[in-house]
CSV table of C-alpha atoms in Angstrom, one decimal:
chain,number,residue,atom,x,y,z
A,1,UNK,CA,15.6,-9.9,15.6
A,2,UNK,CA,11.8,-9.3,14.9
A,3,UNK,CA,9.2,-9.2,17.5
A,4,UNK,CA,6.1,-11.1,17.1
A,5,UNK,CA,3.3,-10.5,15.2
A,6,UNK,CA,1.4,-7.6,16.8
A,7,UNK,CA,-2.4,-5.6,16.4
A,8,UNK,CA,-1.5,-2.0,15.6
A,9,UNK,CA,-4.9,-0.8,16.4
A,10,UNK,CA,-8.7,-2.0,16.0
A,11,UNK,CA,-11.1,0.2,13.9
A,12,UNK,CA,-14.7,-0.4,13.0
A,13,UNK,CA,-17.0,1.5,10.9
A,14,UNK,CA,-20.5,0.9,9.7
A,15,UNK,CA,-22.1,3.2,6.3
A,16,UNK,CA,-25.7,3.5,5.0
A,17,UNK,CA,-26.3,1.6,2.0
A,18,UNK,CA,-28.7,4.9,1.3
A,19,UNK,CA,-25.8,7.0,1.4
A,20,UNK,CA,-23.6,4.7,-1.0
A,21,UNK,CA,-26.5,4.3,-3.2
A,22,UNK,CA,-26.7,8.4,-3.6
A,23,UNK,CA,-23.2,8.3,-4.4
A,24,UNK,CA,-23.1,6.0,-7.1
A,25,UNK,CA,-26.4,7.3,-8.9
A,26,UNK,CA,-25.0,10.8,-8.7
A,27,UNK,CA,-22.7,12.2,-12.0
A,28,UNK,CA,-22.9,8.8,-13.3
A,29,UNK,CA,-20.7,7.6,-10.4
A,30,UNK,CA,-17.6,9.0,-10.7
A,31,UNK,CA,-17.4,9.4,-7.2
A,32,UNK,CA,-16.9,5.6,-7.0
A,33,UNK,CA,-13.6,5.8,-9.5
A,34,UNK,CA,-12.3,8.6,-6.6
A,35,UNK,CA,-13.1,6.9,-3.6
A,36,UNK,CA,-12.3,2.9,-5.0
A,37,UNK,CA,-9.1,1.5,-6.4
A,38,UNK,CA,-9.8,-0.2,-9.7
A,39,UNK,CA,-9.7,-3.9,-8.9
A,40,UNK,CA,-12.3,-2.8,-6.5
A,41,UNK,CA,-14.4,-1.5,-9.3
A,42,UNK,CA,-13.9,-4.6,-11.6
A,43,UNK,CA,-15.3,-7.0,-8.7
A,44,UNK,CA,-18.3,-4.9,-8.1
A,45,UNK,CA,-21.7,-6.5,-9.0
A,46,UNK,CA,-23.6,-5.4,-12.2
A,47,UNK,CA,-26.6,-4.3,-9.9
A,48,UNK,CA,-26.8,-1.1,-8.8
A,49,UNK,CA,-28.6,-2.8,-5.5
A,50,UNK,CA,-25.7,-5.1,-5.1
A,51,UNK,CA,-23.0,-2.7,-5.9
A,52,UNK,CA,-24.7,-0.1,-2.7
A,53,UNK,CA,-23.6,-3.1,-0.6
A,54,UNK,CA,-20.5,-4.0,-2.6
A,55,UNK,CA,-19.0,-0.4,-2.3
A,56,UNK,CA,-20.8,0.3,1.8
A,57,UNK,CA,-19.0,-2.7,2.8
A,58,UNK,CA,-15.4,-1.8,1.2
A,59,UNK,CA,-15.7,2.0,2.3
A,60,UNK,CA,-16.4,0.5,6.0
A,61,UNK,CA,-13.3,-1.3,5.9
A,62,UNK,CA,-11.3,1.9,4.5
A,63,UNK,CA,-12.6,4.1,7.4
A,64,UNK,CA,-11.9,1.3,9.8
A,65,UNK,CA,-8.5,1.1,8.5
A,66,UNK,CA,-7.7,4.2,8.5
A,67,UNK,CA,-9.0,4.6,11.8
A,68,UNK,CA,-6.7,1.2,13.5
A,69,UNK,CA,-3.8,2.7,11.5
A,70,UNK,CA,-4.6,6.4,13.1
A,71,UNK,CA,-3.5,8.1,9.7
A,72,UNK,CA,-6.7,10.0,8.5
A,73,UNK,CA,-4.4,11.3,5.5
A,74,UNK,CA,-3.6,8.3,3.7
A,75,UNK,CA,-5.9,8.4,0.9
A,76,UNK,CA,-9.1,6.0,0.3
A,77,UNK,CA,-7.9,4.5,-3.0
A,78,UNK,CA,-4.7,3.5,-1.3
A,79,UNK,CA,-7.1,0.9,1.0
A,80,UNK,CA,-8.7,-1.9,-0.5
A,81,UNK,CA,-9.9,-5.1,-0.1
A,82,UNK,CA,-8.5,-8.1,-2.9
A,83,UNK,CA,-10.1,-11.9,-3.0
A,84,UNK,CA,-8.1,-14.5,-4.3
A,85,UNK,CA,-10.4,-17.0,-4.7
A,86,UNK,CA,-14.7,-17.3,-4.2
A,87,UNK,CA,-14.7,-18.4,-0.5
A,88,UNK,CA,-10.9,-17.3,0.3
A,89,UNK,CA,-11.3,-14.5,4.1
A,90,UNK,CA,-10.7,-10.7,2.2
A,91,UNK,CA,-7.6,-9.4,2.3
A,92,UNK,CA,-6.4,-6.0,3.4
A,93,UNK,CA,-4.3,-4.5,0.8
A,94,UNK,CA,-2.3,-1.0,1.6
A,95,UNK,CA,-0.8,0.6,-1.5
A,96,UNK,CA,0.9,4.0,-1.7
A,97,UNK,CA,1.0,6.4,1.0
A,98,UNK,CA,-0.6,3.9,3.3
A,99,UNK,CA,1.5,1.1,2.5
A,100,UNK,CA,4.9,3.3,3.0
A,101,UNK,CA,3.3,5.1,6.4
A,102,UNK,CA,3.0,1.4,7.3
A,103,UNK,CA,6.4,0.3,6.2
A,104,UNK,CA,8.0,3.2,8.2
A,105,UNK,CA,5.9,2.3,11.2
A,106,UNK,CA,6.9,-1.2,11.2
A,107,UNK,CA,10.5,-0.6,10.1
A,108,UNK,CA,11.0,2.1,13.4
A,109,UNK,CA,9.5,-0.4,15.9
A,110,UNK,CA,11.2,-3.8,14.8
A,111,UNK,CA,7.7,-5.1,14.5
A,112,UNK,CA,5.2,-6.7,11.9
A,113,UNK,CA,1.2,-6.6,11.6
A,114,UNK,CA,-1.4,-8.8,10.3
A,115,UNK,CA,-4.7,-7.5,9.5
A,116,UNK,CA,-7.9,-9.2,9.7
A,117,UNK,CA,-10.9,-8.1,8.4
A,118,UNK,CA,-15.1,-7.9,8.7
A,119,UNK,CA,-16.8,-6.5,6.1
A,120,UNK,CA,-20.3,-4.7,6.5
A,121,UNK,CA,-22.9,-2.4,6.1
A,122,UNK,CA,-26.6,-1.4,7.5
A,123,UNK,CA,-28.3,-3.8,5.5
């Protein structure tokens, strides 16, 4: 029988829009196909003042993630956030070696998680 619903852990994270913005500009932002899955990269605004806030918010959530989870290892691309629909709450998507860390986790203690999500950034 499955337990209930339960919070594995509560992270938070807050990142300079500066320091996103630096990112992006520099080697024509290849950083941001490292550090950001691709539908993550398709939803991004065209301007580059939009997508420093686009991409601060998203690697906020990651670290905060990564932080509730308590798995530093698990790989930023392997954390992102999906919309549905304009208007629909962001989902929390774990892919890879998040999403199997998470699987074993769950799978060992009879339990299942639900994430909820904030996004945001300094500005």
């Amino acid at each position: 029988k499955q337990q209930p619903t339960m919070i594995l852990g509560i992270g938070t994270d807050l990142v300079k829009i500066s320091r996103i913005r630096k990112l992006i500009e520099k080697n024509n932002g290849r950083a941001i196909h490292k550090l950001f899955h691709d539908i993550e990269i398709e939803n991004a605004p065209l301007l580059i003042e939009k997508q420093s806030e686009y991409y601060a918010g998203r690697w906020a959530v990651k670290e905060a993630t990564v932080k509730a989870i308590g798995k530093p290892a698990l790989g930023a691309k392997n954390v992102y956030i999906e919309y549905r629909n304009e208007g629909e709450k962001p989902k929390l998507k774990l892919i890879g070696k998040a999403h199997q860390s998470l699987i074993n986790q769950m799978e060992s203690e009879n339990k299942t998680y639900t994430s909820h999500v904030s996004i945001s950034h300094d500005g």
